[in-house]
């Protein structure tokens, strides 16, 4: 189950950024499960990582090596290499060393990433055996196969691309992501890899990524669980030959920021649309909040309510569940008499009371849709924030009950 067509976009190549994919049999046969990404010296790299205290061995290693002139990513699916102790750390180092030897680059410049089952040792022998084929497959055209190669319970690869022009130079931002379950902010549970051919000073690149993640991957939730392996990486190859971005005031910085934000939001929303068992794509929009924190607290209280999510799955306009979720949000300044709630444009609560204009038929018409906006005005300030979530279905339970089978 997934919401929307999920058609693969026209993903443009990024000059100097290469991707190679193969079937290493890490967990299952006859599926792409090992990806290598490589770029030339001189590029800059930024990263954002999970805040889960049990973060996986490859996350520890990637974070430690982020400032050591990275030249390569190695990504495997089928095994998270999380909760695996010193043996897991050794496996992460071995996978990086294997790629480094093939590409003739320092081992410290290879960042490993893993996704899949937690608590099982990584079959590093299979990964190492698959690396030569992945390296031989390296190509600037390798986005689609790489998009398939990082999937776990996802039903489809996820990609996004934007191009823009500044001073006669055309720039590209392309990226892929994976994620379907165990999706919750604090770096939202997923992997994402984005590249641009712009040249960007590293501290500015990190700021661009931090801002983009906070608008996108940190605004999604499927089931309220935060993974051990979340990462979002951004590589700027600088291969256009144009001058580097070195100021937030430059036109190039502004245009690049917009393109990156657009790509990140599209990739994040694609994760929600492909949420495990999802049949509906839900936007939760909180308006007139006093603070960003208040807005997000109300939004996530709605999004994480099993009663709200199951009503959405049933297409049941049981709006009392939404009202109850708003009321129990931990926001001290909530004044019930100021709150108004809509399903799309259908007002269900007005100034804390049932809206006189509401009809069950109107509510049902909205709930029958695949895409719904729950909009709440708190009447307390000027802040508006949005997040994206899903319903909760029988299929979600089945997928996770059978995850290791």
mmCIF file of C-alpha atoms in Angstrom:
data_model
loop_
_atom_site.group_PDB
_atom_site.id
_atom_site.type_symbol
_atom_site.label_atom_id
_atom_site.label_comp_id
_atom_site.label_asym_id
_atom_site.label_seq_id
_atom_site.Cartn_x
_atom_site.Cartn_y
_atom_site.Cartn_z
ATOM 1 C CA UNK A 1 0.000 0.000 0.000
ATOM 2 C CA UNK A 2 1.178 3.506 -0.808
ATOM 3 C CA UNK A 3 -0.444 6.863 -1.506
ATOM 4 C CA UNK A 4 0.032 8.534 -4.872
ATOM 5 C CA UNK A 5 1.614 7.257 -8.060
ATOM 6 C CA UNK A 6 5.209 7.251 -6.859
ATOM 7 C CA UNK A 7 6.487 7.638 -10.415
ATOM 8 C CA UNK A 8 10.259 7.942 -10.671
ATOM 9 C CA UNK A 9 11.141 11.575 -11.468
ATOM 10 C CA UNK A 10 13.432 12.884 -14.171
ATOM 11 C CA UNK A 11 16.473 12.712 -11.923
ATOM 12 C CA UNK A 12 19.341 14.673 -13.472
ATOM 13 C CA UNK A 13 22.948 13.591 -13.104
ATOM 14 C CA UNK A 14 25.220 15.599 -10.828
ATOM 15 C CA UNK A 15 28.602 16.101 -12.426
ATOM 16 C CA UNK A 16 31.322 14.397 -10.427
ATOM 17 C CA UNK A 17 28.947 12.258 -8.315
ATOM 18 C CA UNK A 18 28.874 8.528 -9.139
ATOM 19 C CA UNK A 19 26.690 5.690 -7.843
ATOM 20 C CA UNK A 20 27.143 1.927 -8.206
ATOM 21 C CA UNK A 21 24.796 -0.830 -7.050
ATOM 22 C CA UNK A 22 24.848 -4.609 -6.835
ATOM 23 C CA UNK A 23 23.174 -7.679 -5.294
ATOM 24 C CA UNK A 24 25.376 -8.855 -2.413
ATOM 25 C CA UNK A 25 22.867 -11.231 -0.792
ATOM 26 C CA UNK A 26 23.260 -9.537 2.577
ATOM 27 C CA UNK A 27 19.830 -10.696 3.724
ATOM 28 C CA UNK A 28 17.895 -11.777 0.640
ATOM 29 C CA UNK A 29 18.919 -12.990 -2.794
ATOM 30 C CA UNK A 30 17.947 -11.423 -6.104
ATOM 31 C CA UNK A 31 17.630 -7.889 -4.819
ATOM 32 C CA UNK A 32 19.876 -4.837 -4.940
ATOM 33 C CA UNK A 33 21.235 -4.306 -1.450
ATOM 34 C CA UNK A 34 24.687 -2.710 -1.693
ATOM 35 C CA UNK A 35 25.426 0.796 -2.985
ATOM 36 C CA UNK A 36 28.683 2.687 -3.367
ATOM 37 C CA UNK A 37 28.751 6.466 -3.937
ATOM 38 C CA UNK A 38 32.003 8.189 -4.895
ATOM 39 C CA UNK A 39 33.186 11.678 -5.895
ATOM 40 C CA UNK A 40 36.397 13.488 -6.650
ATOM 41 C CA UNK A 41 38.687 15.203 -4.186
ATOM 42 C CA UNK A 42 37.751 18.822 -3.463
ATOM 43 C CA UNK A 43 34.051 18.237 -2.798
ATOM 44 C CA UNK A 44 32.488 19.242 0.526
ATOM 45 C CA UNK A 45 30.218 16.981 2.580
ATOM 46 C CA UNK A 46 27.609 17.664 5.288
ATOM 47 C CA UNK A 47 25.608 15.219 7.381
ATOM 48 C CA UNK A 48 22.807 14.971 9.930
ATOM 49 C CA UNK A 49 22.408 11.865 12.068
ATOM 50 C CA UNK A 50 19.928 10.125 14.348
ATOM 51 C CA UNK A 51 19.606 11.265 17.949
ATOM 52 C CA UNK A 52 18.826 7.730 19.136
ATOM 53 C CA UNK A 53 21.280 6.923 21.955
ATOM 54 C CA UNK A 54 21.701 3.380 20.547
ATOM 55 C CA UNK A 55 22.871 4.709 17.196
ATOM 56 C CA UNK A 56 24.399 2.061 14.966
ATOM 57 C CA UNK A 57 28.105 1.356 14.506
ATOM 58 C CA UNK A 58 28.192 2.881 11.000
ATOM 59 C CA UNK A 59 26.566 6.059 12.355
ATOM 60 C CA UNK A 60 29.319 6.400 14.971
ATOM 61 C CA UNK A 61 31.955 5.912 12.288
ATOM 62 C CA UNK A 62 30.350 8.233 9.738
ATOM 63 C CA UNK A 63 30.001 11.015 12.313
ATOM 64 C CA UNK A 64 33.638 10.619 13.352
ATOM 65 C CA UNK A 65 34.849 10.773 9.739
ATOM 66 C CA UNK A 66 32.635 13.591 8.477
ATOM 67 C CA UNK A 67 35.430 16.154 8.790
ATOM 68 C CA UNK A 68 38.133 13.942 7.223
ATOM 69 C CA UNK A 69 37.518 14.846 3.570
ATOM 70 C CA UNK A 70 35.011 12.083 2.728
ATOM 71 C CA UNK A 71 35.277 10.592 -0.752
ATOM 72 C CA UNK A 72 32.864 7.668 -0.627
ATOM 73 C CA UNK A 73 29.693 6.266 0.965
ATOM 74 C CA UNK A 74 29.061 2.521 1.325
ATOM 75 C CA UNK A 75 25.411 1.655 2.030
ATOM 76 C CA UNK A 76 23.953 -1.765 2.726
ATOM 77 C CA UNK A 77 20.382 -2.800 3.334
ATOM 78 C CA UNK A 78 19.028 -5.897 5.079
ATOM 79 C CA UNK A 79 21.096 -5.422 8.235
ATOM 80 C CA UNK A 80 21.290 -2.297 10.414
ATOM 81 C CA UNK A 81 24.541 -3.236 12.181
ATOM 82 C CA UNK A 82 22.998 -1.646 15.285
ATOM 83 C CA UNK A 83 23.188 -3.033 18.804
ATOM 84 C CA UNK A 84 26.133 -5.160 17.651
ATOM 85 C CA UNK A 85 28.922 -3.949 19.965
ATOM 86 C CA UNK A 86 32.600 -4.016 19.057
ATOM 87 C CA UNK A 87 32.077 -6.691 16.430
ATOM 88 C CA UNK A 88 29.675 -4.378 14.646
ATOM 89 C CA UNK A 89 32.152 -1.493 14.757
ATOM 90 C CA UNK A 90 34.849 -3.745 13.315
ATOM 91 C CA UNK A 91 32.474 -4.783 10.517
ATOM 92 C CA UNK A 92 31.745 -1.133 9.700
ATOM 93 C CA UNK A 93 35.460 -0.394 9.519
ATOM 94 C CA UNK A 94 36.056 -3.463 7.341
ATOM 95 C CA UNK A 95 33.382 -2.420 4.859
ATOM 96 C CA UNK A 96 34.908 1.060 4.608
ATOM 97 C CA UNK A 97 38.417 -0.350 4.224
ATOM 98 C CA UNK A 98 37.251 -2.683 1.460
ATOM 99 C CA UNK A 99 35.805 0.184 -0.560
ATOM 100 C CA UNK A 100 38.868 2.333 0.077
ATOM 101 C CA UNK A 101 41.174 -0.334 -1.321
ATOM 102 C CA UNK A 102 39.067 -0.704 -4.470
ATOM 103 C CA UNK A 103 38.924 3.049 -5.088
ATOM 104 C CA UNK A 104 42.502 3.773 -3.983
ATOM 105 C CA UNK A 105 41.476 6.324 -1.374
ATOM 106 C CA UNK A 106 42.164 6.519 2.404
ATOM 107 C CA UNK A 107 39.987 4.264 4.560
ATOM 108 C CA UNK A 108 39.170 7.279 6.757
ATOM 109 C CA UNK A 109 37.528 8.955 3.765
ATOM 110 C CA UNK A 110 34.869 6.202 3.438
ATOM 111 C CA UNK A 111 31.645 6.608 5.424
ATOM 112 C CA UNK A 112 29.533 3.454 5.965
ATOM 113 C CA UNK A 113 25.733 3.354 6.293
ATOM 114 C CA UNK A 114 23.445 0.427 7.087
ATOM 115 C CA UNK A 115 19.707 -0.163 7.297
ATOM 116 C CA UNK A 116 17.623 -3.233 8.139
ATOM 117 C CA UNK A 117 17.241 -5.587 11.097
ATOM 118 C CA UNK A 118 18.649 -4.330 14.418
ATOM 119 C CA UNK A 119 20.689 -6.585 16.707
ATOM 120 C CA UNK A 120 22.118 -9.008 14.155
ATOM 121 C CA UNK A 121 25.783 -9.040 13.153
ATOM 122 C CA UNK A 122 26.508 -7.684 9.676
ATOM 123 C CA UNK A 123 27.560 -10.475 7.250
ATOM 124 C CA UNK A 124 30.629 -8.465 6.312
ATOM 125 C CA UNK A 125 32.038 -11.267 4.155
ATOM 126 C CA UNK A 126 29.073 -10.941 1.771
ATOM 127 C CA UNK A 127 29.373 -7.163 1.763
ATOM 128 C CA UNK A 128 33.078 -7.286 0.950
ATOM 129 C CA UNK A 129 32.464 -9.859 -1.774
ATOM 130 C CA UNK A 130 29.882 -7.566 -3.361
ATOM 131 C CA UNK A 131 31.971 -4.387 -3.307
ATOM 132 C CA UNK A 132 33.914 -5.013 -6.551
ATOM 133 C CA UNK A 133 30.677 -5.322 -8.549
ATOM 134 C CA UNK A 134 29.254 -2.180 -6.960
ATOM 135 C CA UNK A 135 32.459 -0.264 -7.661
ATOM 136 C CA UNK A 136 32.523 -1.491 -11.261
ATOM 137 C CA UNK A 137 28.961 -0.189 -11.665
ATOM 138 C CA UNK A 138 29.852 3.387 -10.626
ATOM 139 C CA UNK A 139 28.228 5.917 -12.952
ATOM 140 C CA UNK A 140 26.742 9.400 -12.797
ATOM 141 C CA UNK A 141 23.563 7.784 -14.193
ATOM 142 C CA UNK A 142 23.226 5.327 -11.287
ATOM 143 C CA UNK A 143 20.508 7.112 -9.288
ATOM 144 C CA UNK A 144 17.598 4.743 -9.983
ATOM 145 C CA UNK A 145 19.439 1.528 -9.166
ATOM 146 C CA UNK A 146 20.869 3.161 -6.046
ATOM 147 C CA UNK A 147 17.340 4.228 -5.075
ATOM 148 C CA UNK A 148 16.321 0.566 -5.249
ATOM 149 C CA UNK A 149 19.477 -0.611 -3.525
ATOM 150 C CA UNK A 150 18.824 1.263 -0.253
ATOM 151 C CA UNK A 151 15.227 0.076 0.282
ATOM 152 C CA UNK A 152 13.987 -2.169 3.108
ATOM 153 C CA UNK A 153 10.203 -2.462 3.551
ATOM 154 C CA UNK A 154 9.676 0.375 1.066
ATOM 155 C CA UNK A 155 7.481 -0.476 -1.913
ATOM 156 C CA UNK A 156 9.222 1.865 -4.356
ATOM 157 C CA UNK A 157 12.379 3.955 -4.810
ATOM 158 C CA UNK A 158 12.173 7.635 -3.933
ATOM 159 C CA UNK A 159 13.940 10.406 -5.816
ATOM 160 C CA UNK A 160 13.714 14.166 -6.303
ATOM 161 C CA UNK A 161 15.525 16.749 -8.407
ATOM 162 C CA UNK A 162 15.621 20.497 -8.962
ATOM 163 C CA UNK A 163 17.622 22.612 -11.382
ATOM 164 C CA UNK A 164 18.088 26.385 -11.310
ATOM 165 C CA UNK A 165 20.169 29.014 -13.079
ATOM 166 C CA UNK A 166 22.282 31.793 -11.598
ATOM 167 C CA UNK A 167 24.473 34.094 -13.717
ATOM 168 C CA UNK A 168 24.094 31.846 -16.736
ATOM 169 C CA UNK A 169 25.173 28.666 -14.916
ATOM 170 C CA UNK A 170 22.685 25.791 -14.511
ATOM 171 C CA UNK A 171 22.959 23.989 -11.160
ATOM 172 C CA UNK A 172 21.494 20.609 -10.197
ATOM 173 C CA UNK A 173 20.325 19.160 -6.865
ATOM 174 C CA UNK A 174 19.377 15.454 -6.979
ATOM 175 C CA UNK A 175 18.681 12.994 -4.198
ATOM 176 C CA UNK A 176 17.238 9.681 -3.076
ATOM 177 C CA UNK A 177 15.770 8.527 0.205
ATOM 178 C CA UNK A 178 14.499 5.386 1.863
ATOM 179 C CA UNK A 179 12.108 4.886 4.731
ATOM 180 C CA UNK A 180 8.717 3.345 5.332
ATOM 181 C CA UNK A 181 8.448 2.315 8.978
ATOM 182 C CA UNK A 182 10.089 3.342 12.258
ATOM 183 C CA UNK A 183 9.597 6.923 11.082
ATOM 184 C CA UNK A 184 9.750 9.722 13.659
ATOM 185 C CA UNK A 185 11.685 13.001 13.869
ATOM 186 C CA UNK A 186 14.941 13.536 15.744
ATOM 187 C CA UNK A 187 16.381 13.120 12.297
ATOM 188 C CA UNK A 188 13.339 11.192 11.076
ATOM 189 C CA UNK A 189 13.964 7.513 10.515
ATOM 190 C CA UNK A 190 15.388 7.172 7.087
ATOM 191 C CA UNK A 191 18.430 7.395 4.889
ATOM 192 C CA UNK A 192 18.808 10.186 2.346
ATOM 193 C CA UNK A 193 21.649 11.032 -0.003
ATOM 194 C CA UNK A 194 21.619 14.343 -1.890
ATOM 195 C CA UNK A 195 24.214 15.809 -4.230
ATOM 196 C CA UNK A 196 24.701 19.125 -6.003
ATOM 197 C CA UNK A 197 27.273 20.271 -8.520
ATOM 198 C CA UNK A 198 27.582 23.664 -6.816
ATOM 199 C CA UNK A 199 30.760 24.458 -4.899
ATOM 200 C CA UNK A 200 29.900 25.282 -1.273
ATOM 201 C CA UNK A 201 32.113 26.029 1.706
ATOM 202 C CA UNK A 202 31.630 23.224 4.259
ATOM 203 C CA UNK A 203 30.178 25.230 7.150
ATOM 204 C CA UNK A 204 27.628 26.807 4.815
ATOM 205 C CA UNK A 205 26.814 23.391 3.358
ATOM 206 C CA UNK A 206 26.157 22.070 6.866
ATOM 207 C CA UNK A 207 23.869 25.011 7.618
ATOM 208 C CA UNK A 208 21.986 24.446 4.364
ATOM 209 C CA UNK A 209 21.465 20.799 5.257
ATOM 210 C CA UNK A 210 20.458 21.492 8.863
ATOM 211 C CA UNK A 211 17.839 23.992 7.715
ATOM 212 C CA UNK A 212 16.522 21.683 4.997
ATOM 213 C CA UNK A 213 16.236 18.714 7.378
ATOM 214 C CA UNK A 214 14.326 20.784 9.928
ATOM 215 C CA UNK A 215 11.778 21.696 7.255
ATOM 216 C CA UNK A 216 11.444 18.174 5.858
ATOM 217 C CA UNK A 217 12.748 15.001 7.470
ATOM 218 C CA UNK A 218 12.150 16.470 10.927
ATOM 219 C CA UNK A 219 8.518 17.104 10.008
ATOM 220 C CA UNK A 220 7.403 13.554 9.232
ATOM 221 C CA UNK A 221 6.094 10.634 11.255
ATOM 222 C CA UNK A 222 4.588 7.279 10.377
ATOM 223 C CA UNK A 223 4.565 5.437 13.681
ATOM 224 C CA UNK A 224 6.352 7.593 16.252
ATOM 225 C CA UNK A 225 9.500 5.413 16.437
ATOM 226 C CA UNK A 226 12.995 6.847 15.981
ATOM 227 C CA UNK A 227 15.533 4.505 14.399
ATOM 228 C CA UNK A 228 19.144 3.782 15.312
ATOM 229 C CA UNK A 229 20.435 4.411 11.785
ATOM 230 C CA UNK A 230 19.020 7.701 10.461
ATOM 231 C CA UNK A 231 21.315 9.776 8.285
ATOM 232 C CA UNK A 232 20.949 12.515 5.681
ATOM 233 C CA UNK A 233 24.055 13.320 3.684
ATOM 234 C CA UNK A 234 24.727 16.192 1.271
ATOM 235 C CA UNK A 235 27.670 16.311 -1.148
ATOM 236 C CA UNK A 236 28.665 19.412 -3.121
ATOM 237 C CA UNK A 237 31.003 18.383 -5.938
ATOM 238 C CA UNK A 238 31.776 21.890 -7.218
ATOM 239 C CA UNK A 239 31.951 20.558 -10.772
ATOM 240 C CA UNK A 240 30.175 23.453 -12.521
ATOM 241 C CA UNK A 241 33.414 25.410 -12.527
ATOM 242 C CA UNK A 242 31.643 28.442 -11.090
ATOM 243 C CA UNK A 243 32.722 30.342 -7.991
ATOM 244 C CA UNK A 244 31.992 28.694 -4.643
ATOM 245 C CA UNK A 245 29.136 29.733 -2.390
ATOM 246 C CA UNK A 246 30.769 31.553 0.518
ATOM 247 C CA UNK A 247 28.046 33.883 1.783
ATOM 248 C CA UNK A 248 24.434 33.498 2.878
ATOM 249 C CA UNK A 249 23.706 36.799 1.165
ATOM 250 C CA UNK A 250 24.656 35.617 -2.319
ATOM 251 C CA UNK A 251 22.022 34.920 -4.974
ATOM 252 C CA UNK A 252 23.483 31.451 -5.466
ATOM 253 C CA UNK A 253 23.084 30.607 -1.773
ATOM 254 C CA UNK A 254 19.446 31.720 -1.784
ATOM 255 C CA UNK A 255 18.631 29.759 -4.942
ATOM 256 C CA UNK A 256 20.508 26.672 -3.752
ATOM 257 C CA UNK A 257 18.731 26.808 -0.394
ATOM 258 C CA UNK A 258 15.320 26.846 -2.098
ATOM 259 C CA UNK A 259 16.231 23.962 -4.418
ATOM 260 C CA UNK A 260 17.638 21.895 -1.560
ATOM 261 C CA UNK A 261 14.588 22.566 0.629
ATOM 262 C CA UNK A 262 12.292 21.522 -2.224
ATOM 263 C CA UNK A 263 14.216 18.283 -2.821
ATOM 264 C CA UNK A 264 14.313 17.441 0.892
ATOM 265 C CA UNK A 265 10.583 18.079 1.370
ATOM 266 C CA UNK A 266 9.709 15.972 -1.673
ATOM 267 C CA UNK A 267 11.904 13.105 -0.450
ATOM 268 C CA UNK A 268 10.455 13.340 3.065
ATOM 269 C CA UNK A 269 6.884 13.367 1.818
ATOM 270 C CA UNK A 270 7.679 10.377 -0.413
ATOM 271 C CA UNK A 271 8.647 8.443 2.720
ATOM 272 C CA UNK A 272 5.286 9.240 4.315
ATOM 273 C CA UNK A 273 3.393 8.357 1.137
ATOM 274 C CA UNK A 274 5.151 4.977 1.203
ATOM 275 C CA UNK A 275 4.642 4.491 4.941
ATOM 276 C CA UNK A 276 4.149 0.887 5.983
ATOM 277 C CA UNK A 277 0.533 -0.017 5.286
ATOM 278 C CA UNK A 278 -0.380 3.597 4.551
ATOM 279 C CA UNK A 279 -3.587 4.299 2.655
ATOM 280 C CA UNK A 280 -3.763 8.039 3.397
ATOM 281 C CA UNK A 281 -1.338 10.958 3.288
ATOM 282 C CA UNK A 282 -2.133 13.403 6.075
ATOM 283 C CA UNK A 283 -0.969 16.989 6.460
ATOM 284 C CA UNK A 284 -1.341 18.360 9.992
ATOM 285 C CA UNK A 285 -1.184 22.153 9.929
ATOM 286 C CA UNK A 286 -1.147 24.151 13.166
ATOM 287 C CA UNK A 287 -1.861 27.878 12.844
ATOM 288 C CA UNK A 288 -1.790 30.863 15.201
ATOM 289 C CA UNK A 289 0.485 29.137 17.694
ATOM 290 C CA UNK A 290 2.487 31.144 20.216
ATOM 291 C CA UNK A 291 5.751 29.248 19.542
ATOM 292 C CA UNK A 292 7.138 26.696 17.102
ATOM 293 C CA UNK A 293 7.418 24.223 19.992
ATOM 294 C CA UNK A 294 3.718 24.643 20.828
ATOM 295 C CA UNK A 295 2.712 24.128 17.199
ATOM 296 C CA UNK A 296 4.783 20.954 16.834
ATOM 297 C CA UNK A 297 3.601 19.567 20.165
ATOM 298 C CA UNK A 298 -0.035 19.823 19.060
ATOM 299 C CA UNK A 299 0.757 18.518 15.576
ATOM 300 C CA UNK A 300 2.591 15.419 16.805
ATOM 301 C CA UNK A 301 0.019 14.701 19.504
ATOM 302 C CA UNK A 302 -2.535 14.429 16.691
ATOM 303 C CA UNK A 303 -0.226 12.530 14.358
ATOM 304 C CA UNK A 304 0.815 9.964 16.981
ATOM 305 C CA UNK A 305 -2.662 9.254 18.328
ATOM 306 C CA UNK A 306 -3.591 5.635 17.502
ATOM 307 C CA UNK A 307 -7.265 6.586 17.753
ATOM 308 C CA UNK A 308 -6.897 9.412 15.245
ATOM 309 C CA UNK A 309 -4.795 7.256 12.906
ATOM 310 C CA UNK A 310 -7.229 4.316 12.963
ATOM 311 C CA UNK A 311 -10.194 6.638 12.354
ATOM 312 C CA UNK A 312 -8.331 7.960 9.316
ATOM 313 C CA UNK A 313 -7.764 4.404 8.076
ATOM 314 C CA UNK A 314 -11.478 3.651 8.486
ATOM 315 C CA UNK A 315 -12.432 6.944 6.781
ATOM 316 C CA UNK A 316 -14.504 7.592 9.895
ATOM 317 C CA UNK A 317 -15.265 11.306 10.553
ATOM 318 C CA UNK A 318 -14.972 10.727 14.290
ATOM 319 C CA UNK A 319 -13.596 14.212 14.853
ATOM 320 C CA UNK A 320 -13.888 13.904 18.629
ATOM 321 C CA UNK A 321 -10.624 11.956 18.519
ATOM 322 C CA UNK A 322 -8.855 14.944 16.966
ATOM 323 C CA UNK A 323 -10.420 17.272 19.548
ATOM 324 C CA UNK A 324 -9.228 15.013 22.376
ATOM 325 C CA UNK A 325 -5.695 14.872 20.967
ATOM 326 C CA UNK A 326 -5.480 18.665 20.787
ATOM 327 C CA UNK A 327 -6.755 18.947 24.350
ATOM 328 C CA UNK A 328 -4.137 16.606 25.801
ATOM 329 C CA UNK A 329 -1.168 18.217 24.034
ATOM 330 C CA UNK A 330 1.329 19.459 26.613
ATOM 331 C CA UNK A 331 0.919 23.148 25.837
ATOM 332 C CA UNK A 332 0.223 25.271 28.915
ATOM 333 C CA UNK A 333 -1.157 28.227 26.973
ATOM 334 C CA UNK A 334 -3.990 26.376 25.203
ATOM 335 C CA UNK A 335 -7.329 28.153 25.582
ATOM 336 C CA UNK A 336 -10.113 25.885 24.385
ATOM 337 C CA UNK A 337 -12.458 28.757 23.525
ATOM 338 C CA UNK A 338 -9.950 30.028 20.920
ATOM 339 C CA UNK A 339 -9.444 26.761 19.085
ATOM 340 C CA UNK A 340 -10.904 26.090 15.635
ATOM 341 C CA UNK A 341 -10.399 22.808 13.730
ATOM 342 C CA UNK A 342 -10.987 21.910 10.081
ATOM 343 C CA UNK A 343 -10.885 18.779 7.955
ATOM 344 C CA UNK A 344 -9.658 20.335 4.711
ATOM 345 C CA UNK A 345 -12.098 23.269 4.394
ATOM 346 C CA UNK A 346 -14.829 21.686 6.522
ATOM 347 C CA UNK A 347 -14.965 23.368 9.924
ATOM 348 C CA UNK A 348 -15.652 20.832 12.671
ATOM 349 C CA UNK A 349 -14.902 22.887 15.792
ATOM 350 C CA UNK A 350 -15.271 26.658 16.061
ATOM 351 C CA UNK A 351 -14.073 28.606 19.096
ATOM 352 C CA UNK A 352 -13.950 25.429 21.148
ATOM 353 C CA UNK A 353 -17.476 24.261 20.267
ATOM 354 C CA UNK A 354 -18.967 22.036 17.542
ATOM 355 C CA UNK A 355 -19.242 24.140 14.389
ATOM 356 C CA UNK A 356 -22.875 25.000 13.618
ATOM 357 C CA UNK A 357 -22.193 24.530 9.904
ATOM 358 C CA UNK A 358 -20.766 21.009 10.241
ATOM 359 C CA UNK A 359 -22.562 18.005 8.749
ATOM 360 C CA UNK A 360 -21.582 14.350 8.920
ATOM 361 C CA UNK A 361 -21.895 14.145 5.142
ATOM 362 C CA UNK A 362 -19.357 16.923 4.677
ATOM 363 C CA UNK A 363 -16.946 15.275 7.120
ATOM 364 C CA UNK A 364 -17.367 11.920 5.427
ATOM 365 C CA UNK A 365 -16.605 13.370 2.015
ATOM 366 C CA UNK A 366 -13.245 14.604 3.278
ATOM 367 C CA UNK A 367 -12.393 11.404 5.138
ATOM 368 C CA UNK A 368 -13.030 9.348 2.002
ATOM 369 C CA UNK A 369 -10.108 11.106 0.289
ATOM 370 C CA UNK A 370 -6.589 9.662 0.035
ATOM 371 C CA UNK A 371 -5.052 13.006 1.015
ATOM 372 C CA UNK A 372 -6.407 15.037 3.919
ATOM 373 C CA UNK A 373 -5.352 18.169 5.793
ATOM 374 C CA UNK A 374 -6.159 18.468 9.497
ATOM 375 C CA UNK A 375 -5.922 22.168 10.269
ATOM 376 C CA UNK A 376 -5.983 23.593 13.799
ATOM 377 C CA UNK A 377 -5.946 27.262 14.756
ATOM 378 C CA UNK A 378 -4.842 27.818 18.354
ATOM 379 C CA UNK A 379 -5.692 31.526 18.413
ATOM 380 C CA UNK A 380 -2.569 32.265 20.449
ATOM 381 C CA UNK A 381 0.031 33.799 18.133
ATOM 382 C CA UNK A 382 1.368 34.044 14.601
ATOM 383 C CA UNK A 383 3.330 30.788 14.141
ATOM 384 C CA UNK A 384 2.299 28.197 11.523
ATOM 385 C CA UNK A 385 3.948 24.770 11.248
ATOM 386 C CA UNK A 386 3.154 21.691 9.169
ATOM 387 C CA UNK A 387 4.015 18.029 9.543
ATOM 388 C CA UNK A 388 3.099 14.985 7.448
ATOM 389 C CA UNK A 389 1.888 11.595 8.649
ATOM 390 C CA UNK A 390 -0.210 8.543 7.714
ATOM 391 C CA UNK A 391 -3.108 6.463 8.909
ATOM 392 C CA UNK A 392 -2.584 3.203 10.835
ATOM 393 C CA UNK A 393 -3.758 0.060 9.068
ATOM 394 C CA UNK A 394 -3.980 -3.723 9.484
ATOM 395 C CA UNK A 395 -1.175 -3.934 6.928
ATOM 396 C CA UNK A 396 1.196 -1.950 9.166
ATOM 397 C CA UNK A 397 0.727 -4.524 11.918
ATOM 398 C CA UNK A 398 1.257 -7.416 9.491
ATOM 399 C CA UNK A 399 4.438 -5.939 7.977
ATOM 400 C CA UNK A 400 6.038 -5.401 11.383
ATOM 401 C CA UNK A 401 4.827 -8.682 12.849
ATOM 402 C CA UNK A 402 6.491 -10.503 9.948
ATOM 403 C CA UNK A 403 9.503 -8.191 9.571
ATOM 404 C CA UNK A 404 12.156 -10.838 10.284
ATOM 405 C CA UNK A 405 10.418 -13.738 8.533
#
